[in-house]
């Protein structure tokens, strides 16, 4: 314990020094970024594909983009919920096509996505399908089936990690090779930076997605493929209603999926690399995640995310 404390003390001095050094750099980069975005045209996609488009964030995004002249392609497992979203979107004047596909079915999903692209290049792909909590989103009566967290790792990673890659990579490669370019938005989470231990697999899956989106942006931008990472905090949805939260699922504890959709659309129009909402949750979680391990553990214990050092949560 003495050794780890000395190590973390040295790390604290090092990170503070880096923090001071990055302030003038960020002032310069912020000024350049403001000038660039003020002089560039906003991006307005017309051919849009959204996975997880039947509920939650995906549905909110579909409704946000639904306008005359826009073509929406919505992908999800539940046909009945997709059809309900379709009705709402068509009332706003856009064209809608539905695909009942599980994102973990790589062959079917790949064919579906490439068929859409061959008909007309995709301007914007949003990978929004996800799994959260200690329950499985089933197709039986559109219900949520409770299960223990110990058995959730395979489904959680299949949907949140492999499902995202199944969605993104066929279109990423197509956008690069075609020369047409395009945008890809990947829904990660602030839990990918730091989350409660009882959401162990969700946190790990979103950490993988956050890293994947960050690196993929660098790999694609030279070919005109711009990848944006969306890191929501707690957002009220059909899935989060099942979570045993110790506070009401209203703002400021839980953000609105409609406002999140507005923030995503606005951020993508500016080609932002990272889009967050609610911002105070992003600042707080990311800030704590950058602290040295000893301090981070005590802070997470203080706010109730973990037990005190050397104890177990009851």
mmCIF file of C-alpha atoms in Angstrom:
data_model
loop_
_atom_site.group_PDB
_atom_site.id
_atom_site.type_symbol
_atom_site.label_atom_id
_atom_site.label_comp_id
_atom_site.label_asym_id
_atom_site.label_seq_id
_atom_site.Cartn_x
_atom_site.Cartn_y
_atom_site.Cartn_z
ATOM 1 C CA UNK A 1 0.000 0.000 0.000
ATOM 2 C CA UNK A 2 2.918 2.336 0.744
ATOM 3 C CA UNK A 3 4.376 1.690 -2.700
ATOM 4 C CA UNK A 4 1.078 2.305 -4.519
ATOM 5 C CA UNK A 5 0.536 5.539 -2.553
ATOM 6 C CA UNK A 6 4.000 6.835 -3.515
ATOM 7 C CA UNK A 7 3.368 5.819 -7.112
ATOM 8 C CA UNK A 8 0.016 7.630 -7.185
ATOM 9 C CA UNK A 9 1.556 10.722 -5.557
ATOM 10 C CA UNK A 10 4.124 10.887 -8.339
ATOM 11 C CA UNK A 11 1.398 10.278 -10.909
ATOM 12 C CA UNK A 12 -0.656 13.121 -9.413
ATOM 13 C CA UNK A 13 2.215 15.599 -9.838
ATOM 14 C CA UNK A 14 2.761 14.367 -13.390
ATOM 15 C CA UNK A 15 -0.907 14.710 -14.430
ATOM 16 C CA UNK A 16 -1.159 18.196 -12.869
ATOM 17 C CA UNK A 17 1.895 19.261 -14.883
ATOM 18 C CA UNK A 18 0.354 17.903 -18.062
ATOM 19 C CA UNK A 19 -2.912 19.667 -17.220
ATOM 20 C CA UNK A 20 -1.185 23.012 -16.900
ATOM 21 C CA UNK A 21 0.680 22.488 -20.177
ATOM 22 C CA UNK A 22 -2.457 21.631 -22.128
ATOM 23 C CA UNK A 23 -4.353 24.833 -21.182
ATOM 24 C CA UNK A 24 -2.583 27.155 -23.688
ATOM 25 C CA UNK A 25 -2.692 24.394 -26.308
ATOM 26 C CA UNK A 26 -6.464 24.045 -25.846
ATOM 27 C CA UNK A 27 -6.957 27.820 -26.144
ATOM 28 C CA UNK A 28 -5.214 27.753 -29.523
ATOM 29 C CA UNK A 29 -7.039 24.632 -30.721
ATOM 30 C CA UNK A 30 -10.392 26.045 -29.581
ATOM 31 C CA UNK A 31 -9.797 29.263 -31.534
ATOM 32 C CA UNK A 32 -8.860 27.296 -34.669
ATOM 33 C CA UNK A 33 -11.884 25.005 -34.246
ATOM 34 C CA UNK A 34 -14.290 27.948 -33.892
ATOM 35 C CA UNK A 35 -12.908 29.567 -37.049
ATOM 36 C CA UNK A 36 -13.097 26.310 -39.009
ATOM 37 C CA UNK A 37 -16.677 25.567 -38.029
ATOM 38 C CA UNK A 38 -17.798 29.158 -38.570
ATOM 39 C CA UNK A 39 -16.554 29.093 -42.164
ATOM 40 C CA UNK A 40 -17.624 25.552 -43.100
ATOM 41 C CA UNK A 41 -21.061 24.478 -44.265
ATOM 42 C CA UNK A 42 -23.192 22.408 -41.941
ATOM 43 C CA UNK A 43 -23.577 18.784 -42.982
ATOM 44 C CA UNK A 44 -27.153 17.803 -43.875
ATOM 45 C CA UNK A 45 -27.425 14.071 -44.620
ATOM 46 C CA UNK A 46 -30.303 12.755 -46.722
ATOM 47 C CA UNK A 47 -29.710 8.983 -46.814
ATOM 48 C CA UNK A 48 -29.547 7.840 -43.175
ATOM 49 C CA UNK A 49 -29.299 4.379 -41.595
ATOM 50 C CA UNK A 50 -30.032 3.900 -37.887
ATOM 51 C CA UNK A 51 -29.668 0.639 -35.990
ATOM 52 C CA UNK A 52 -31.739 0.290 -32.825
ATOM 53 C CA UNK A 53 -34.243 2.580 -34.515
ATOM 54 C CA UNK A 54 -37.309 1.058 -32.861
ATOM 55 C CA UNK A 55 -36.946 2.607 -29.404
ATOM 56 C CA UNK A 56 -34.875 4.782 -27.078
ATOM 57 C CA UNK A 57 -32.071 6.862 -28.561
ATOM 58 C CA UNK A 58 -32.441 5.292 -32.012
ATOM 59 C CA UNK A 59 -36.137 6.157 -32.223
ATOM 60 C CA UNK A 60 -35.485 9.707 -30.974
ATOM 61 C CA UNK A 61 -32.831 10.138 -33.675
ATOM 62 C CA UNK A 62 -35.165 8.834 -36.362
ATOM 63 C CA UNK A 63 -37.799 11.386 -35.356
ATOM 64 C CA UNK A 64 -35.199 14.172 -35.181
ATOM 65 C CA UNK A 65 -33.974 13.514 -38.721
ATOM 66 C CA UNK A 66 -37.432 12.807 -40.171
ATOM 67 C CA UNK A 67 -38.060 15.646 -42.624
ATOM 68 C CA UNK A 68 -39.236 15.931 -46.266
ATOM 69 C CA UNK A 69 -36.476 14.794 -48.616
ATOM 70 C CA UNK A 70 -34.804 12.544 -46.026
ATOM 71 C CA UNK A 71 -34.669 8.769 -46.552
ATOM 72 C CA UNK A 72 -34.528 6.804 -43.300
ATOM 73 C CA UNK A 73 -33.498 3.152 -43.084
ATOM 74 C CA UNK A 74 -34.346 1.791 -39.637
ATOM 75 C CA UNK A 75 -32.882 -1.493 -38.400
ATOM 76 C CA UNK A 76 -33.966 -3.378 -35.269
ATOM 77 C CA UNK A 77 -35.134 -6.808 -34.197
ATOM 78 C CA UNK A 78 -38.714 -5.916 -33.285
ATOM 79 C CA UNK A 79 -40.814 -5.406 -36.409
ATOM 80 C CA UNK A 80 -43.815 -4.196 -34.421
ATOM 81 C CA UNK A 81 -41.881 -1.421 -32.691
ATOM 82 C CA UNK A 82 -40.219 -0.463 -35.966
ATOM 83 C CA UNK A 83 -43.634 -0.033 -37.532
ATOM 84 C CA UNK A 84 -44.721 2.289 -34.722
ATOM 85 C CA UNK A 85 -41.632 4.435 -35.313
ATOM 86 C CA UNK A 86 -42.316 4.357 -39.051
ATOM 87 C CA UNK A 87 -45.779 5.860 -38.604
ATOM 88 C CA UNK A 88 -44.394 8.770 -36.566
ATOM 89 C CA UNK A 89 -41.589 9.449 -39.047
ATOM 90 C CA UNK A 90 -43.842 9.382 -42.098
ATOM 91 C CA UNK A 91 -46.113 11.929 -40.437
ATOM 92 C CA UNK A 92 -43.105 14.283 -40.538
ATOM 93 C CA UNK A 93 -42.778 13.832 -44.311
ATOM 94 C CA UNK A 94 -39.782 11.531 -44.816
ATOM 95 C CA UNK A 95 -39.438 8.188 -46.594
ATOM 96 C CA UNK A 96 -38.910 5.193 -44.302
ATOM 97 C CA UNK A 97 -37.667 1.650 -44.930
ATOM 98 C CA UNK A 98 -37.671 -1.027 -42.240
ATOM 99 C CA UNK A 99 -35.377 -4.008 -41.710
ATOM 100 C CA UNK A 100 -35.970 -6.570 -38.973
ATOM 101 C CA UNK A 101 -32.374 -7.667 -38.376
ATOM 102 C CA UNK A 102 -30.347 -8.535 -35.276
ATOM 103 C CA UNK A 103 -27.009 -6.673 -35.293
ATOM 104 C CA UNK A 104 -25.302 -9.826 -34.001
ATOM 105 C CA UNK A 105 -26.211 -11.612 -37.249
ATOM 106 C CA UNK A 106 -23.209 -10.362 -39.200
ATOM 107 C CA UNK A 107 -23.979 -11.983 -42.565
ATOM 108 C CA UNK A 108 -27.573 -10.770 -42.794
ATOM 109 C CA UNK A 109 -26.706 -7.319 -41.469
ATOM 110 C CA UNK A 110 -23.797 -6.918 -43.882
ATOM 111 C CA UNK A 111 -25.972 -7.847 -46.869
ATOM 112 C CA UNK A 112 -28.721 -5.476 -45.700
ATOM 113 C CA UNK A 113 -26.329 -2.554 -45.300
ATOM 114 C CA UNK A 114 -24.518 -3.107 -48.596
ATOM 115 C CA UNK A 115 -27.822 -3.470 -50.473
ATOM 116 C CA UNK A 116 -28.895 -0.096 -49.067
ATOM 117 C CA UNK A 117 -25.569 1.446 -50.093
ATOM 118 C CA UNK A 118 -25.696 0.016 -53.619
ATOM 119 C CA UNK A 119 -29.115 1.578 -54.143
ATOM 120 C CA UNK A 120 -27.803 4.964 -53.011
ATOM 121 C CA UNK A 121 -24.661 5.894 -51.001
ATOM 122 C CA UNK A 122 -25.282 6.287 -47.277
ATOM 123 C CA UNK A 123 -24.601 9.809 -46.005
ATOM 124 C CA UNK A 124 -24.915 8.972 -42.308
ATOM 125 C CA UNK A 125 -24.803 5.675 -40.432
ATOM 126 C CA UNK A 126 -25.755 5.692 -36.741
ATOM 127 C CA UNK A 127 -24.873 2.599 -34.691
ATOM 128 C CA UNK A 128 -27.382 2.960 -31.872
ATOM 129 C CA UNK A 129 -28.418 -0.615 -31.057
ATOM 130 C CA UNK A 130 -27.332 -1.539 -27.538
ATOM 131 C CA UNK A 131 -27.876 -3.683 -24.472
ATOM 132 C CA UNK A 132 -27.947 -2.420 -20.881
ATOM 133 C CA UNK A 133 -28.785 -3.770 -17.453
ATOM 134 C CA UNK A 134 -29.275 -7.255 -16.025
ATOM 135 C CA UNK A 135 -31.989 -8.270 -18.492
ATOM 136 C CA UNK A 136 -32.312 -9.386 -22.094
ATOM 137 C CA UNK A 137 -34.339 -7.474 -24.668
ATOM 138 C CA UNK A 138 -36.363 -10.268 -26.263
ATOM 139 C CA UNK A 139 -38.736 -10.362 -29.213
ATOM 140 C CA UNK A 140 -41.345 -12.324 -27.285
ATOM 141 C CA UNK A 141 -44.174 -9.859 -26.665
ATOM 142 C CA UNK A 142 -41.495 -7.134 -27.014
ATOM 143 C CA UNK A 143 -40.622 -7.881 -23.386
ATOM 144 C CA UNK A 144 -37.525 -7.565 -21.219
ATOM 145 C CA UNK A 145 -36.445 -10.816 -19.569
ATOM 146 C CA UNK A 146 -34.538 -10.455 -16.256
ATOM 147 C CA UNK A 147 -31.325 -12.419 -15.865
ATOM 148 C CA UNK A 148 -28.353 -12.427 -13.493
ATOM 149 C CA UNK A 149 -25.402 -10.155 -14.244
ATOM 150 C CA UNK A 150 -23.014 -13.123 -14.099
ATOM 151 C CA UNK A 151 -24.557 -14.578 -17.281
ATOM 152 C CA UNK A 152 -24.853 -11.340 -19.242
ATOM 153 C CA UNK A 153 -21.330 -11.016 -20.622
ATOM 154 C CA UNK A 154 -21.903 -12.875 -23.905
ATOM 155 C CA UNK A 155 -25.059 -11.008 -24.939
ATOM 156 C CA UNK A 156 -23.700 -7.665 -23.704
ATOM 157 C CA UNK A 157 -20.527 -7.921 -25.775
ATOM 158 C CA UNK A 158 -22.278 -9.488 -28.766
ATOM 159 C CA UNK A 159 -24.626 -6.496 -29.066
ATOM 160 C CA UNK A 160 -22.580 -3.587 -27.699
ATOM 161 C CA UNK A 161 -19.204 -4.439 -29.234
ATOM 162 C CA UNK A 162 -19.465 -7.049 -31.999
ATOM 163 C CA UNK A 163 -22.858 -5.672 -33.081
ATOM 164 C CA UNK A 164 -21.377 -2.174 -33.433
ATOM 165 C CA UNK A 165 -18.467 -3.490 -35.496
ATOM 166 C CA UNK A 166 -20.839 -5.600 -37.621
ATOM 167 C CA UNK A 167 -22.759 -2.402 -38.317
ATOM 168 C CA UNK A 168 -19.910 0.008 -38.868
ATOM 169 C CA UNK A 169 -17.154 -1.825 -40.727
ATOM 170 C CA UNK A 170 -18.985 -2.828 -43.958
ATOM 171 C CA UNK A 171 -20.101 0.781 -44.514
ATOM 172 C CA UNK A 172 -16.817 2.280 -43.276
ATOM 173 C CA UNK A 173 -14.924 0.229 -45.873
ATOM 174 C CA UNK A 174 -17.480 1.074 -48.566
ATOM 175 C CA UNK A 175 -17.288 4.803 -47.795
ATOM 176 C CA UNK A 176 -13.487 4.668 -48.020
ATOM 177 C CA UNK A 177 -13.273 2.691 -51.261
ATOM 178 C CA UNK A 178 -16.044 4.570 -53.065
ATOM 179 C CA UNK A 179 -14.444 7.971 -52.651
ATOM 180 C CA UNK A 180 -17.842 9.315 -51.657
ATOM 181 C CA UNK A 181 -17.013 9.473 -47.943
ATOM 182 C CA UNK A 182 -19.673 9.948 -45.317
ATOM 183 C CA UNK A 183 -20.388 10.124 -41.614
ATOM 184 C CA UNK A 184 -20.650 7.438 -38.962
ATOM 185 C CA UNK A 185 -21.944 8.044 -35.443
ATOM 186 C CA UNK A 186 -21.289 5.439 -32.753
ATOM 187 C CA UNK A 187 -23.238 5.488 -29.492
ATOM 188 C CA UNK A 188 -20.835 4.870 -26.627
ATOM 189 C CA UNK A 189 -21.350 5.964 -23.018
ATOM 190 C CA UNK A 190 -19.728 7.889 -20.179
ATOM 191 C CA UNK A 191 -19.740 4.489 -18.438
ATOM 192 C CA UNK A 192 -16.928 3.607 -20.818
ATOM 193 C CA UNK A 193 -14.770 6.039 -18.832
ATOM 194 C CA UNK A 194 -16.036 5.117 -15.355
ATOM 195 C CA UNK A 195 -19.123 3.253 -14.183
ATOM 196 C CA UNK A 196 -20.561 1.444 -11.169
ATOM 197 C CA UNK A 197 -19.137 -2.064 -10.611
ATOM 198 C CA UNK A 198 -22.590 -3.675 -10.710
ATOM 199 C CA UNK A 199 -22.642 -2.770 -14.446
ATOM 200 C CA UNK A 200 -19.317 -4.500 -15.036
ATOM 201 C CA UNK A 201 -19.995 -5.867 -18.531
ATOM 202 C CA UNK A 202 -21.771 -2.748 -19.757
ATOM 203 C CA UNK A 203 -18.865 -0.569 -18.600
ATOM 204 C CA UNK A 204 -16.324 -2.842 -20.292
ATOM 205 C CA UNK A 205 -18.312 -3.045 -23.530
ATOM 206 C CA UNK A 206 -18.698 0.730 -23.734
ATOM 207 C CA UNK A 207 -15.013 1.252 -22.961
ATOM 208 C CA UNK A 208 -14.282 -0.907 -26.016
ATOM 209 C CA UNK A 209 -16.764 1.047 -28.150
ATOM 210 C CA UNK A 210 -15.391 4.425 -27.022
ATOM 211 C CA UNK A 211 -11.867 3.345 -27.955
ATOM 212 C CA UNK A 212 -13.007 1.842 -31.262
ATOM 213 C CA UNK A 213 -14.801 5.035 -32.341
ATOM 214 C CA UNK A 214 -11.904 7.273 -31.322
ATOM 215 C CA UNK A 215 -9.334 5.293 -33.308
ATOM 216 C CA UNK A 216 -11.613 4.726 -36.305
ATOM 217 C CA UNK A 217 -11.998 8.502 -36.753
ATOM 218 C CA UNK A 218 -8.249 8.811 -37.261
ATOM 219 C CA UNK A 219 -8.213 5.903 -39.720
ATOM 220 C CA UNK A 220 -11.059 7.260 -41.838
ATOM 221 C CA UNK A 221 -10.714 11.025 -42.020
ATOM 222 C CA UNK A 222 -8.040 11.030 -44.749
ATOM 223 C CA UNK A 223 -10.598 9.331 -47.011
ATOM 224 C CA UNK A 224 -13.456 11.640 -46.091
ATOM 225 C CA UNK A 225 -15.051 9.220 -43.613
ATOM 226 C CA UNK A 226 -15.777 11.065 -40.379
ATOM 227 C CA UNK A 227 -16.550 9.033 -37.271
ATOM 228 C CA UNK A 228 -18.140 10.706 -34.254
ATOM 229 C CA UNK A 229 -18.390 9.200 -30.778
ATOM 230 C CA UNK A 230 -21.551 9.927 -28.794
ATOM 231 C CA UNK A 231 -21.111 9.568 -25.021
ATOM 232 C CA UNK A 232 -24.499 9.932 -23.309
ATOM 233 C CA UNK A 233 -24.846 9.944 -19.577
ATOM 234 C CA UNK A 234 -27.982 8.528 -17.976
ATOM 235 C CA UNK A 235 -30.773 8.752 -20.552
ATOM 236 C CA UNK A 236 -34.360 7.814 -19.806
ATOM 237 C CA UNK A 237 -35.461 4.960 -22.066
ATOM 238 C CA UNK A 238 -37.283 1.647 -22.169
ATOM 239 C CA UNK A 239 -34.076 -0.083 -21.071
ATOM 240 C CA UNK A 240 -33.075 2.252 -18.234
ATOM 241 C CA UNK A 241 -36.566 2.075 -16.726
ATOM 242 C CA UNK A 242 -35.591 -1.459 -15.682
ATOM 243 C CA UNK A 243 -32.544 -0.267 -13.744
ATOM 244 C CA UNK A 244 -32.789 -0.113 -9.957
ATOM 245 C CA UNK A 245 -31.762 3.538 -9.721
ATOM 246 C CA UNK A 246 -31.724 5.213 -6.279
ATOM 247 C CA UNK A 247 -33.036 8.487 -7.747
ATOM 248 C CA UNK A 248 -35.955 9.510 -9.952
ATOM 249 C CA UNK A 249 -35.586 8.949 -13.692
ATOM 250 C CA UNK A 250 -36.078 12.608 -14.491
ATOM 251 C CA UNK A 251 -33.720 15.491 -15.280
ATOM 252 C CA UNK A 252 -31.133 16.255 -13.957
ATOM 253 C CA UNK A 253 -30.507 12.619 -13.016
ATOM 254 C CA UNK A 254 -31.695 11.192 -16.351
ATOM 255 C CA UNK A 255 -31.496 13.147 -19.593
ATOM 256 C CA UNK A 256 -34.168 13.240 -22.297
ATOM 257 C CA UNK A 257 -33.612 11.081 -25.410
ATOM 258 C CA UNK A 258 -35.224 13.842 -27.477
ATOM 259 C CA UNK A 259 -32.733 16.457 -26.283
ATOM 260 C CA UNK A 260 -29.891 13.978 -26.772
ATOM 261 C CA UNK A 261 -31.063 13.441 -30.370
ATOM 262 C CA UNK A 262 -31.021 17.202 -30.934
ATOM 263 C CA UNK A 263 -27.500 17.434 -29.523
ATOM 264 C CA UNK A 264 -26.334 14.554 -31.723
ATOM 265 C CA UNK A 265 -27.831 16.084 -34.870
ATOM 266 C CA UNK A 266 -26.283 19.451 -34.069
ATOM 267 C CA UNK A 267 -22.877 17.924 -33.275
ATOM 268 C CA UNK A 268 -22.856 15.811 -36.425
ATOM 269 C CA UNK A 269 -23.740 18.836 -38.564
ATOM 270 C CA UNK A 270 -20.495 20.398 -37.256
ATOM 271 C CA UNK A 271 -18.559 17.128 -37.605
ATOM 272 C CA UNK A 272 -17.716 17.068 -33.870
ATOM 273 C CA UNK A 273 -15.482 14.174 -32.884
ATOM 274 C CA UNK A 274 -17.186 13.704 -29.480
ATOM 275 C CA UNK A 275 -20.795 14.566 -28.632
ATOM 276 C CA UNK A 276 -21.967 14.485 -25.013
ATOM 277 C CA UNK A 277 -25.198 15.000 -23.066
ATOM 278 C CA UNK A 278 -25.886 15.761 -20.255
ATOM 279 C CA UNK A 279 -22.593 17.651 -20.261
ATOM 280 C CA UNK A 280 -22.295 17.865 -16.467
ATOM 281 C CA UNK A 281 -22.280 14.048 -16.319
ATOM 282 C CA UNK A 282 -19.615 13.889 -19.022
ATOM 283 C CA UNK A 283 -17.450 16.470 -17.233
ATOM 284 C CA UNK A 284 -17.851 14.732 -13.882
ATOM 285 C CA UNK A 285 -17.311 11.162 -15.004
ATOM 286 C CA UNK A 286 -14.468 11.899 -17.417
ATOM 287 C CA UNK A 287 -12.815 14.181 -14.876
ATOM 288 C CA UNK A 288 -12.878 11.551 -12.141
ATOM 289 C CA UNK A 289 -11.681 8.870 -14.588
ATOM 290 C CA UNK A 290 -8.460 10.841 -15.170
ATOM 291 C CA UNK A 291 -7.556 10.957 -11.480
ATOM 292 C CA UNK A 292 -4.965 8.666 -9.945
ATOM 293 C CA UNK A 293 -6.342 5.266 -8.863
ATOM 294 C CA UNK A 294 -6.278 5.905 -5.090
ATOM 295 C CA UNK A 295 -8.142 9.221 -5.310
ATOM 296 C CA UNK A 296 -10.564 7.815 -7.896
ATOM 297 C CA UNK A 297 -11.448 4.921 -5.597
ATOM 298 C CA UNK A 298 -12.160 7.206 -2.647
ATOM 299 C CA UNK A 299 -14.287 9.578 -4.723
ATOM 300 C CA UNK A 300 -16.351 6.751 -6.222
ATOM 301 C CA UNK A 301 -16.851 5.389 -2.711
ATOM 302 C CA UNK A 302 -17.925 8.818 -1.451
ATOM 303 C CA UNK A 303 -20.589 9.222 -4.163
ATOM 304 C CA UNK A 304 -21.812 5.678 -3.657
ATOM 305 C CA UNK A 305 -20.473 3.906 -6.747
ATOM 306 C CA UNK A 306 -18.279 1.543 -4.728
ATOM 307 C CA UNK A 307 -17.656 0.513 -1.158
ATOM 308 C CA UNK A 308 -14.718 1.877 0.875
ATOM 309 C CA UNK A 309 -11.309 0.390 0.102
ATOM 310 C CA UNK A 310 -10.972 -3.151 1.336
ATOM 311 C CA UNK A 311 -14.729 -3.751 1.654
ATOM 312 C CA UNK A 312 -17.418 -5.305 -0.484
ATOM 313 C CA UNK A 313 -20.683 -3.720 -1.540
ATOM 314 C CA UNK A 314 -23.647 -5.330 0.197
#
